[in-house]
CSV table of C-alpha atoms in Angstrom, one decimal:
chain,number,residue,atom,x,y,z
A,1,MET,CA,0.0,0.0,0.0
A,2,ASP,CA,1.3,3.4,-1.0
A,3,PHE,CA,-0.1,6.4,0.9
A,4,ASN,CA,2.0,9.0,-0.9
A,5,ILE,CA,0.3,11.5,-3.2
A,6,PRO,CA,1.1,10.3,-6.8
A,7,GLN,CA,4.1,12.2,-8.1
A,8,ASP,CA,2.3,13.6,-11.2
A,9,ILE,CA,-0.4,15.2,-8.9
A,10,ALA,CA,2.2,16.5,-6.4
A,11,ASP,CA,4.1,18.1,-9.3
A,12,TYR,CA,0.9,19.6,-10.6
A,13,LEU,CA,0.2,21.2,-7.2
A,14,ASP,CA,3.5,23.0,-7.5
A,15,VAL,CA,2.5,24.3,-11.0
A,16,LEU,CA,-0.8,25.5,-9.6
A,17,ASP,CA,0.8,27.2,-6.6
A,18,GLN,CA,3.1,29.1,-9.0
A,19,PHE,CA,0.2,30.1,-11.2
A,20,ILE,CA,-1.7,31.5,-8.2
A,21,GLU,CA,1.4,33.5,-7.2
A,22,ASP,CA,1.9,34.9,-10.7
A,23,GLU,CA,-1.6,35.3,-12.0
A,24,ILE,CA,-4.2,35.2,-9.3
A,25,LYS,CA,-2.9,37.0,-6.3
A,26,PRO,CA,-2.2,40.2,-8.4
A,27,LEU,CA,-5.9,40.2,-9.3
A,28,GLU,CA,-6.9,40.3,-5.7
A,29,GLN,CA,-5.3,43.7,-5.2
A,30,GLN,CA,-6.8,45.5,-8.2
A,31,ASP,CA,-9.8,47.3,-6.7
A,32,ASP,CA,-10.2,48.4,-3.1
A,33,ASN,CA,-14.0,48.3,-3.4
A,34,ILE,CA,-14.0,44.6,-4.3
A,35,ARG,CA,-11.0,43.4,-2.4
A,36,PHE,CA,-12.6,40.8,-0.2
A,37,PHE,CA,-9.4,38.8,0.2
A,38,ASP,CA,-7.6,41.0,2.7
A,39,HIS,CA,-8.4,41.2,6.4
A,40,ARG,CA,-11.6,43.1,5.8
A,41,ARG,CA,-12.5,41.1,2.7
A,42,GLU,CA,-15.8,39.7,1.3
A,43,TRP,CA,-19.3,40.9,1.8
A,44,ALA,CA,-18.6,44.5,2.9
A,45,ARG,CA,-21.7,46.6,2.3
A,46,THR,CA,-20.2,47.9,-0.9
A,47,ASP,CA,-20.2,44.4,-2.3
A,48,PHE,CA,-24.0,44.3,-2.8
A,49,ASP,CA,-26.4,45.6,-5.3
A,50,ASN,CA,-29.7,46.9,-4.0
A,51,ASP,CA,-31.4,43.5,-4.5
A,52,GLY,CA,-28.6,41.7,-2.6
A,53,LEU,CA,-26.9,40.1,-5.7
A,54,PRO,CA,-23.1,40.2,-6.0
A,55,ARG,CA,-21.8,43.3,-7.7
A,56,PRO,CA,-21.0,43.1,-11.4
A,57,GLU,CA,-17.5,44.2,-10.7
A,58,TRP,CA,-17.1,41.3,-8.3
A,59,GLU,CA,-18.5,38.8,-10.9
A,60,ALA,CA,-16.1,40.3,-13.5
A,61,LEU,CA,-13.2,39.6,-11.2
A,62,LEU,CA,-14.1,35.9,-10.8
A,63,LYS,CA,-14.6,35.7,-14.6
A,64,GLU,CA,-11.2,37.1,-15.2
A,65,ALA,CA,-9.6,34.5,-12.8
A,66,LYS,CA,-11.4,31.7,-14.7
A,67,ARG,CA,-10.2,33.1,-18.0
A,68,ARG,CA,-6.6,33.2,-16.9
A,69,ALA,CA,-6.9,29.6,-15.5
A,70,ASP,CA,-8.5,28.4,-18.7
A,71,ALA,CA,-5.8,30.0,-20.8
A,72,ALA,CA,-3.1,28.3,-18.7
A,73,GLY,CA,-4.9,24.9,-19.1
A,74,HIS,CA,-6.0,24.5,-15.5
A,75,LEU,CA,-9.7,25.3,-15.4
A,76,ARG,CA,-10.8,22.2,-17.3
A,77,TYR,CA,-8.4,19.8,-15.6
A,78,ALA,CA,-11.2,17.4,-14.6
A,79,LEU,CA,-12.8,17.3,-18.0
A,80,PRO,CA,-12.0,14.7,-20.7
A,81,GLU,CA,-9.6,15.7,-23.4
A,82,GLU,CA,-12.4,16.1,-25.9
A,83,PHE,CA,-13.5,19.2,-24.0
A,84,GLY,CA,-10.0,20.5,-23.6
A,85,GLY,CA,-9.4,18.9,-20.2
A,86,LYS,CA,-6.7,16.7,-18.7
A,87,ASN,CA,-8.8,13.7,-17.9
A,88,GLY,CA,-8.4,14.6,-14.2
A,89,THR,CA,-9.2,11.8,-11.8
A,90,ASN,CA,-11.4,11.8,-8.7
A,91,LEU,CA,-8.2,11.4,-6.6
A,92,GLY,CA,-6.6,14.3,-8.4
A,93,MET,CA,-9.6,16.5,-7.8
A,94,ALA,CA,-9.8,15.6,-4.2
A,95,ILE,CA,-6.2,16.4,-3.6
A,96,ILE,CA,-6.4,19.7,-5.4
A,97,ARG,CA,-9.6,20.8,-3.6
A,98,GLU,CA,-8.1,20.0,-0.2
A,99,HIS,CA,-4.9,21.8,-1.2
A,100,PHE,CA,-6.7,24.9,-2.3
A,101,ALA,CA,-9.0,25.1,0.8
A,102,LYS,CA,-6.0,24.6,3.1
A,103,LYS,CA,-4.6,27.9,1.7
A,104,GLY,CA,-7.6,29.8,3.1
A,105,LEU,CA,-9.8,32.3,1.3
A,106,GLY,CA,-8.7,33.6,-2.0
A,107,LEU,CA,-9.6,34.2,-5.6
A,108,HIS,CA,-8.0,30.8,-6.4
A,109,ASN,CA,-10.9,29.1,-4.6
A,110,ASP,CA,-13.8,31.4,-3.7
A,111,LEU,CA,-16.3,29.8,-1.3
A,112,GLN,CA,-19.4,31.9,-1.9
A,113,ASN,CA,-20.2,30.6,-5.4
A,114,GLU,CA,-18.2,27.4,-5.9
A,115,HIS,CA,-15.6,29.3,-8.0
A,116,SER,CA,-12.2,27.6,-8.5
A,117,ILE,CA,-9.4,28.0,-10.9
A,118,VAL,CA,-9.6,24.2,-11.3
A,119,GLY,CA,-13.3,23.9,-12.1
A,120,ASN,CA,-16.1,21.4,-11.4
A,121,PHE,CA,-18.1,20.7,-14.6
A,122,PRO,CA,-21.0,18.3,-13.8
A,123,GLN,CA,-23.2,20.0,-16.4
A,124,ILE,CA,-20.7,19.4,-19.2
A,125,LEU,CA,-20.6,15.6,-18.5
A,126,MET,CA,-24.4,15.6,-18.2
A,127,LEU,CA,-24.6,17.2,-21.6
A,128,ARG,CA,-22.1,14.7,-23.0
A,129,ASP,CA,-23.9,11.7,-21.6
A,130,PHE,CA,-27.6,12.6,-22.1
A,131,ALA,CA,-27.9,15.1,-24.9
A,132,ARG,CA,-29.5,14.1,-28.2
A,133,PRO,CA,-27.4,14.7,-31.4
A,134,ASP,CA,-29.2,18.0,-31.9
A,135,GLN,CA,-28.3,19.1,-28.4
A,136,LYS,CA,-24.6,18.1,-28.4
A,137,HIS,CA,-23.5,21.6,-29.3
A,138,LEU,CA,-24.7,22.8,-25.8
A,139,ALA,CA,-21.6,21.4,-24.1
A,140,THR,CA,-19.4,23.6,-26.2
A,141,ALA,CA,-21.8,26.6,-25.8
A,142,ALA,CA,-21.6,26.0,-22.0
A,143,LEU,CA,-17.8,26.1,-22.0
A,144,GLU,CA,-17.9,29.3,-24.0
A,145,GLY,CA,-20.3,30.9,-21.5
A,146,LYS,CA,-23.1,31.1,-24.1
A,147,PHE,CA,-25.3,28.4,-22.5
A,148,LEU,CA,-25.7,29.0,-18.7
A,149,ALA,CA,-28.2,26.6,-17.3
A,150,CYS,CA,-29.2,26.5,-13.7
A,151,PHE,CA,-30.8,23.5,-12.0
A,152,GLY,CA,-34.5,23.6,-11.3
A,153,LEU,CA,-35.2,20.7,-8.9
A,154,THR,CA,-36.1,21.9,-5.4
A,155,GLU,CA,-39.5,23.4,-4.6
A,156,PRO,CA,-40.8,25.5,-1.7
A,157,ASP,CA,-42.5,22.4,-0.2
A,158,HIS,CA,-40.1,19.7,-1.5
A,159,GLY,CA,-36.4,19.4,-1.1
A,160,SER,CA,-35.0,16.0,-0.3
A,161,ASP,CA,-38.4,14.6,-1.2
A,162,ALA,CA,-38.2,15.8,-4.8
A,163,THR,CA,-40.2,12.8,-6.1
A,164,HIS,CA,-43.2,14.6,-4.6
A,165,MET,CA,-42.6,17.7,-6.6
A,166,GLU,CA,-45.7,19.6,-7.6
A,167,THR,CA,-44.5,21.3,-10.8
A,168,ARG,CA,-46.4,19.8,-13.7
A,169,ALA,CA,-45.8,19.7,-17.4
A,170,VAL,CA,-48.7,18.6,-19.7
A,171,ARG,CA,-48.7,18.0,-23.4
A,172,HIS,CA,-50.0,21.1,-25.2
A,173,LYS,CA,-50.0,22.2,-28.8
A,174,LYS,CA,-49.2,25.8,-29.7
A,175,ASP,CA,-49.4,27.1,-33.2
A,176,GLY,CA,-49.6,23.6,-34.4
A,177,LYS,CA,-46.5,22.4,-32.7
A,178,ASP,CA,-46.3,19.7,-30.1
A,179,GLY,CA,-44.9,20.8,-26.7
A,180,TRP,CA,-45.3,21.1,-23.0
A,181,LEU,CA,-47.2,23.6,-20.8
A,182,ILE,CA,-45.5,24.1,-17.4
A,183,ASN,CA,-46.9,25.4,-14.1
A,184,GLY,CA,-45.4,25.2,-10.7
A,185,GLU,CA,-42.9,26.7,-8.3
A,186,LYS,CA,-39.2,26.2,-7.7
A,187,MET,CA,-36.8,27.4,-5.0
A,188,TRP,CA,-33.1,27.8,-4.4
A,189,ILE,CA,-32.4,28.1,-8.1
A,190,THR,CA,-28.7,29.0,-7.8
A,191,GLY,CA,-27.2,31.2,-10.5
A,192,MET,CA,-30.6,32.4,-11.9
A,193,HIS,CA,-29.3,36.0,-12.0
A,194,VAL,CA,-27.0,35.1,-14.9
A,195,ALA,CA,-28.6,32.0,-16.4
A,196,THR,CA,-29.7,31.8,-20.0
A,197,HIS,CA,-31.7,28.6,-19.4
A,198,ILE,CA,-33.1,26.4,-16.6
A,199,MET,CA,-32.9,22.6,-16.6
A,200,LEU,CA,-36.3,22.3,-15.1
A,201,PHE,CA,-37.6,19.1,-13.5
A,202,CYS,CA,-41.3,18.5,-13.8
A,203,ARG,CA,-43.7,15.6,-13.2
A,204,THR,CA,-45.1,14.5,-16.6
A,205,SER,CA,-46.7,11.2,-15.5
A,206,GLY,CA,-47.1,9.0,-12.4
A,207,GLU,CA,-48.1,9.8,-8.9
A,208,ASP,CA,-46.4,11.7,-6.0
A,209,GLY,CA,-43.4,9.7,-4.8
A,210,ASP,CA,-42.8,7.8,-8.0
A,211,ALA,CA,-39.3,8.0,-9.2
A,212,LYS,CA,-40.5,7.4,-12.8
A,213,GLY,CA,-42.5,10.1,-14.4
A,214,ILE,CA,-40.2,13.1,-13.8
A,215,THR,CA,-38.8,14.8,-17.0
A,216,CYS,CA,-36.2,17.4,-17.4
A,217,LEU,CA,-37.1,20.3,-19.8
A,218,ILE,CA,-34.7,23.0,-20.9
A,219,ILE,CA,-36.5,26.3,-20.8
A,220,PRO,CA,-35.4,29.9,-21.4
A,221,ALA,CA,-34.6,31.6,-18.1
A,222,ARG,CA,-36.1,34.9,-19.3
A,223,ASP,CA,-39.4,33.4,-20.5
A,224,PRO,CA,-42.2,35.8,-19.5
A,225,GLY,CA,-43.8,33.0,-17.6
A,226,VAL,CA,-40.7,32.6,-15.4
A,227,ILE,CA,-41.4,34.9,-12.5
A,228,ILE,CA,-38.7,35.6,-9.9
A,229,GLU,CA,-40.7,36.1,-6.7
A,230,GLU,CA,-37.8,36.9,-4.5
A,231,TYR,CA,-34.1,36.2,-3.9
A,232,MET,CA,-33.7,34.2,-0.8
A,233,TRP,CA,-31.2,35.8,1.6
A,234,THR,CA,-29.1,33.2,3.4
A,235,PHE,CA,-26.7,32.8,6.3
A,236,ASN,CA,-24.0,32.8,3.6
A,237,MET,CA,-25.1,36.1,2.0
A,238,PRO,CA,-25.3,37.6,-0.5
A,239,THR,CA,-27.8,35.7,-2.6
A,240,ASP,CA,-28.2,34.3,-6.0
A,241,HIS,CA,-30.9,31.7,-5.0
A,242,PRO,CA,-34.4,32.9,-6.0
A,243,ARG,CA,-37.8,31.4,-5.5
A,244,LEU,CA,-39.6,31.1,-8.9
A,245,THR,CA,-43.2,30.8,-10.1
A,246,LEU,CA,-43.7,29.1,-13.5
A,247,LYS,CA,-47.0,30.3,-15.0
A,248,ASP,CA,-48.1,28.8,-18.3
A,249,VAL,CA,-44.5,28.4,-19.7
A,250,TRP,CA,-44.7,26.6,-23.0
A,251,VAL,CA,-41.7,24.8,-24.6
A,252,PRO,CA,-41.6,22.7,-27.8
A,253,GLU,CA,-41.2,18.9,-27.7
A,254,ASP,CA,-37.4,19.1,-28.4
A,255,ALA,CA,-36.9,20.9,-25.0
A,256,VAL,CA,-36.9,17.5,-23.4
A,257,PHE,CA,-33.4,16.7,-22.1
A,258,GLY,CA,-32.3,13.2,-21.1
A,259,PRO,CA,-34.6,10.2,-20.8
A,260,PRO,CA,-38.3,11.1,-20.8
A,261,GLU,CA,-40.0,10.1,-17.6
A,262,GLY,CA,-36.5,9.3,-16.2
A,263,GLY,CA,-35.2,12.7,-15.4
A,264,LEU,CA,-33.9,11.8,-11.9
A,265,ALA,CA,-31.0,10.0,-13.6
A,266,LEU,CA,-29.7,13.5,-14.4
A,267,ALA,CA,-29.9,14.6,-10.8
A,268,GLN,CA,-28.0,11.5,-9.7
A,269,HIS,CA,-25.5,11.6,-12.5
A,270,PHE,CA,-22.7,13.4,-10.8
A,271,VAL,CA,-23.7,13.2,-7.1
A,272,HIS,CA,-20.8,11.1,-5.9
A,273,GLU,CA,-18.1,13.2,-7.7
A,274,ASN,CA,-19.6,16.4,-6.3
A,275,ARG,CA,-19.8,14.9,-2.7
A,276,ILE,CA,-16.2,13.6,-2.6
A,277,ARG,CA,-14.8,16.9,-3.9
A,278,GLN,CA,-16.9,18.8,-1.5
A,279,ALA,CA,-15.7,16.6,1.4
A,280,ALA,CA,-12.0,17.2,0.4
A,281,SER,CA,-12.6,21.0,0.3
A,282,SER,CA,-14.2,20.8,3.8
A,283,VAL,CA,-11.3,18.9,5.2
A,284,GLY,CA,-8.8,21.4,3.7
A,285,ALA,CA,-10.7,24.3,5.2
A,286,ALA,CA,-10.8,22.6,8.5
A,287,MET,CA,-7.0,22.1,8.4
A,288,TYR,CA,-6.6,25.7,7.6
A,289,CYS,CA,-8.7,26.7,10.7
A,290,ILE,CA,-6.8,24.2,12.9
A,291,GLU,CA,-3.3,25.4,11.7
A,292,GLU,CA,-4.2,29.1,12.1
A,293,SER,CA,-5.5,28.4,15.6
A,294,VAL,CA,-2.3,26.6,16.6
A,295,LYS,CA,-0.2,29.5,15.2
A,296,TYR,CA,-2.3,32.1,17.1
A,297,ALA,CA,-2.2,30.1,20.3
A,298,ARG,CA,1.6,30.0,20.2
A,299,GLU,CA,1.8,33.8,19.6
A,300,ARG,CA,-0.9,35.1,21.9
A,301,LYS,CA,0.3,35.5,25.5
A,302,PRO,CA,-2.5,36.5,27.9
A,303,PHE,CA,-1.4,36.6,31.6
A,304,GLY,CA,2.2,36.4,30.5
A,305,LYS,CA,2.2,32.9,28.9
A,306,ALA,CA,1.2,31.5,25.5
A,307,LEU,CA,-2.3,30.3,25.0
A,308,ALA,CA,-0.8,27.1,23.6
A,309,THR,CA,0.4,26.0,27.1
A,310,ASN,CA,-3.3,25.6,28.2
A,311,GLN,CA,-4.8,22.1,27.8
A,312,ALA,CA,-8.2,23.8,27.3
A,313,ILE,CA,-6.8,25.2,24.1
A,314,GLN,CA,-4.8,22.1,23.1
A,315,PHE,CA,-7.3,19.3,23.6
A,316,PRO,CA,-10.1,20.6,21.3
A,317,LEU,CA,-7.6,21.2,18.6
A,318,VAL,CA,-6.1,17.8,19.1
A,319,GLU,CA,-9.5,16.2,18.6
A,320,LEU,CA,-10.1,18.2,15.4
A,321,ALA,CA,-6.6,17.5,14.0
A,322,THR,CA,-7.1,13.8,14.7
A,323,GLU,CA,-10.5,13.7,12.9
A,324,ALA,CA,-9.1,15.7,10.0
A,325,GLU,CA,-6.2,13.2,9.5
A,326,MET,CA,-8.6,10.2,9.6
A,327,LEU,CA,-11.1,11.8,7.2
A,328,ARG,CA,-8.3,12.9,4.8
A,329,LEU,CA,-7.2,9.3,4.4
A,330,LEU,CA,-10.7,8.0,4.0
A,331,ILE,CA,-11.5,10.7,1.4
A,332,PHE,CA,-8.4,10.0,-0.7
A,333,LYS,CA,-8.9,6.2,-0.4
A,334,THR,CA,-12.6,6.6,-1.5
A,335,ALA,CA,-11.7,8.9,-4.4
A,336,TRP,CA,-9.0,6.4,-5.5
A,337,GLU,CA,-11.5,3.6,-5.4
A,338,MET,CA,-14.0,5.6,-7.4
A,339,ASP,CA,-11.3,5.8,-10.2
A,340,GLN,CA,-11.1,2.0,-10.3
A,341,MET,CA,-14.9,1.6,-10.9
A,342,SER,CA,-17.6,2.4,-13.4
A,343,LYS,CA,-20.2,5.0,-12.4
A,344,PRO,CA,-22.9,2.3,-11.8
A,345,ASP,CA,-20.5,0.3,-9.7
A,346,VAL,CA,-19.6,3.4,-7.6
A,347,ALA,CA,-23.3,3.9,-6.9
A,348,ILE,CA,-23.6,0.3,-5.7
A,349,HIS,CA,-20.4,-0.3,-3.8
A,350,LEU,CA,-19.1,3.1,-2.7
A,351,SER,CA,-22.2,5.3,-2.2
A,352,ASP,CA,-22.1,4.8,1.5
A,353,LYS,CA,-18.4,5.6,1.8
A,354,VAL,CA,-18.9,8.8,-0.2
A,355,SER,CA,-21.7,9.8,2.2
A,356,MET,CA,-19.5,9.0,5.2
A,357,CYS,CA,-16.8,11.3,3.8
A,358,ASN,CA,-19.1,14.1,2.9
A,359,TYR,CA,-21.3,14.5,6.0
A,360,ARG,CA,-18.4,14.0,8.5
A,361,ALA,CA,-16.1,16.4,6.6
A,362,ASN,CA,-18.7,19.1,6.4
A,363,ARG,CA,-19.5,18.7,10.1
A,364,LEU,CA,-15.7,18.7,10.9
A,365,CYS,CA,-15.2,22.0,9.0
A,366,CYS,CA,-18.0,23.7,10.9
A,367,ASN,CA,-16.6,22.5,14.2
A,368,ALA,CA,-13.0,23.6,13.2
A,369,ALA,CA,-14.2,27.1,12.2
A,370,ASP,CA,-16.2,27.5,15.4
A,371,ARG,CA,-13.2,26.5,17.4
A,372,ALA,CA,-11.0,28.9,15.5
A,373,MET,CA,-13.3,31.7,16.3
A,374,GLN,CA,-13.2,30.7,20.0
A,375,VAL,CA,-9.4,30.5,20.1
A,376,HIS,CA,-9.0,33.8,18.3
A,377,GLY,CA,-11.5,35.5,20.6
A,378,GLY,CA,-13.2,38.7,19.5
A,379,MET,CA,-11.0,38.9,16.4
A,380,GLY,CA,-12.0,35.4,15.4
A,381,TYR,CA,-15.7,36.4,15.6
A,382,SER,CA,-15.1,39.5,13.4
A,383,ARG,CA,-14.8,39.7,9.7
A,384,HIS,CA,-11.1,40.7,10.1
A,385,LYS,CA,-10.5,36.9,10.2
A,386,PRO,CA,-11.9,34.4,7.7
A,387,PHE,CA,-13.4,31.9,10.1
A,388,GLU,CA,-16.9,33.2,10.3
A,389,HIS,CA,-17.2,33.1,6.5
A,390,ILE,CA,-15.7,29.5,6.4
A,391,TYR,CA,-18.3,28.5,8.9
A,392,ARG,CA,-21.2,30.1,7.0
A,393,HIS,CA,-20.2,28.5,3.8
A,394,HIS,CA,-19.5,25.0,5.0
A,395,ARG,CA,-22.6,25.1,7.2
A,396,ARG,CA,-24.6,25.2,4.0
A,397,TYR,CA,-22.9,22.0,2.8
A,398,ARG,CA,-24.6,20.1,5.6
A,399,ILE,CA,-27.9,20.7,3.7
A,400,THR,CA,-27.4,21.3,0.0
A,401,GLU,CA,-25.6,18.3,-1.5
A,402,GLY,CA,-28.0,16.0,0.2
A,403,SER,CA,-28.6,16.7,3.8
A,404,GLU,CA,-26.4,14.9,6.3
A,405,GLU,CA,-29.5,13.1,7.6
A,406,ILE,CA,-30.2,11.7,4.1
A,407,GLN,CA,-26.6,10.7,3.8
A,408,MET,CA,-26.6,9.0,7.2
A,409,ARG,CA,-29.7,7.1,6.2
A,410,LYS,CA,-27.8,5.9,3.1
A,411,VAL,CA,-24.9,4.7,5.3
A,412,GLY,CA,-27.4,3.0,7.6
A,413,GLY,CA,-29.1,1.4,4.6
A,414,HIS,CA,-25.8,-0.1,3.5
A,415,LEU,CA,-24.8,-1.0,7.1
A,416,PHE,CA,-28.1,-2.8,7.9
A,417,GLY,CA,-28.7,-4.4,4.5
A,418,PHE,CA,-31.7,-2.3,3.3
A,419,MET,CA,-29.7,-1.2,0.2
A,420,GLY,CA,-26.4,-1.7,-1.5
A,421,PRO,CA,-24.6,-5.0,-2.4
A,422,GLY,CA,-25.4,-6.5,1.0
A,423,LYS,CA,-29.1,-6.1,0.8
A,424,HIS,CA,-30.8,-8.8,3.0
A,425,GLY,CA,-33.7,-10.0,1.0
A,426,GLN,CA,-35.7,-6.8,0.8
A,427,PRO,CA,-35.6,-6.1,-2.9
A,428,LYS,CA,-37.7,-3.0,-2.7
A,429,GLY,CA,-36.7,-1.7,0.7
A,430,GLU,CA,-39.2,-0.2,3.1
A,431,LYS,CA,-42.7,0.5,1.8
A,432,ASP,CA,-45.4,2.9,2.8
A,433,ALA,CA,-49.2,2.3,3.1
A,434,LYS,CA,-49.5,2.4,-0.7
A,435,GLY,CA,-46.8,-0.1,-1.2
A,436,LYS,CA,-44.2,2.4,-2.5
A,437,SER,CA,-40.6,2.5,-1.4
A,438,THR,CA,-39.8,5.0,1.3
A,439,GLU,CA,-36.1,5.0,0.7
A,440,PRO,CA,-34.9,8.5,-0.3
A,441,THR,CA,-33.7,9.1,-3.9
A,442,ASP,CA,-30.1,10.0,-3.8
A,443,PHE,CA,-29.5,13.5,-5.3
A,444,ALA,CA,-28.5,17.0,-4.2
A,445,VAL,CA,-31.4,19.1,-3.3
A,446,ARG,CA,-30.4,22.3,-5.2
């Protein structure tokens, strides 16, 4: 067994570090109004538009960072060569995401909107694997920024229970053309402020709770029937997550994307890759919080001696450092195992391990950020230090990529034989009064 980081990935981390020094850090100093990477960074009051959306100048800064990363060949690392990528592995992405997060906040890896100079592109692979021949051009358009589609799954009354969604699409002719008429509501539609389209999930047949009968339709984001009711302000402000009403939105038949009636396959398509990378980022951010706390505790000398000499300071950080080391190894091992399997096999054999990594890493990061605030005292609680923002961001992860309760239930299902390869004679799992499975469908709720 070899626990060393593969040499090619270790060498690539050095290349990325030099790129950050040469190209990204200078960007962070360009404009005092949008410098949120110094000690008084991010979300100052000047960083908001009146409606709470990020300022255009700030969005332009992120866009420029991505442009530079793409020109240098880094942005598409995880994509196949056919899309200009480097065929990056799950292990490679986990190592890079941990490495970036361990550096702390910066334009190389901005927490608020999932920006990174080594990008995550689930939508590109979704388009590659599910698009019809007449839709294949959308992957290229997406990489060029001409097709910006947000994900319309969650509803005001339905998050993790998305198979109960109430948005309906019914067959409807318009001007002699076959198509779909859509009515309903959606919520937490991240990126709607810049989107050109929505990948909208609707029930087109079946009953509430049926996995089959949900179809994905690509609709124009600026259709008159798409009404933005409000942008939902969050703990991790500002917001780009609106609540929408869909009122008599009509799209032609060719708006169907992916398998008709089988749209949930899209929602599940990249869930394991997203979760393992998110877990790696959470562990990296936790390690940053731990290391900064240790450094501060050695320097700070109340009552004439270093904080670090107090076991009340040492022991909580020891607990966090121990858990971080164990999780780091599990995440890298699981990512490596994912690279040895097909996607269907990962879903069968590793889904529980991915869930373990994700929910524990996200929780660890929140605990580490909270402890860092405590060790740093008043300054730790202020926005002169990054810990409160790290906490706010990673607290979201305990909900959005499948809540930790859903993920724990998946681990329990594998552990007790209700699902997975060790299923103990219950081919359809638990059932409700109508004879339907009560096991949760495994997808992110956003």
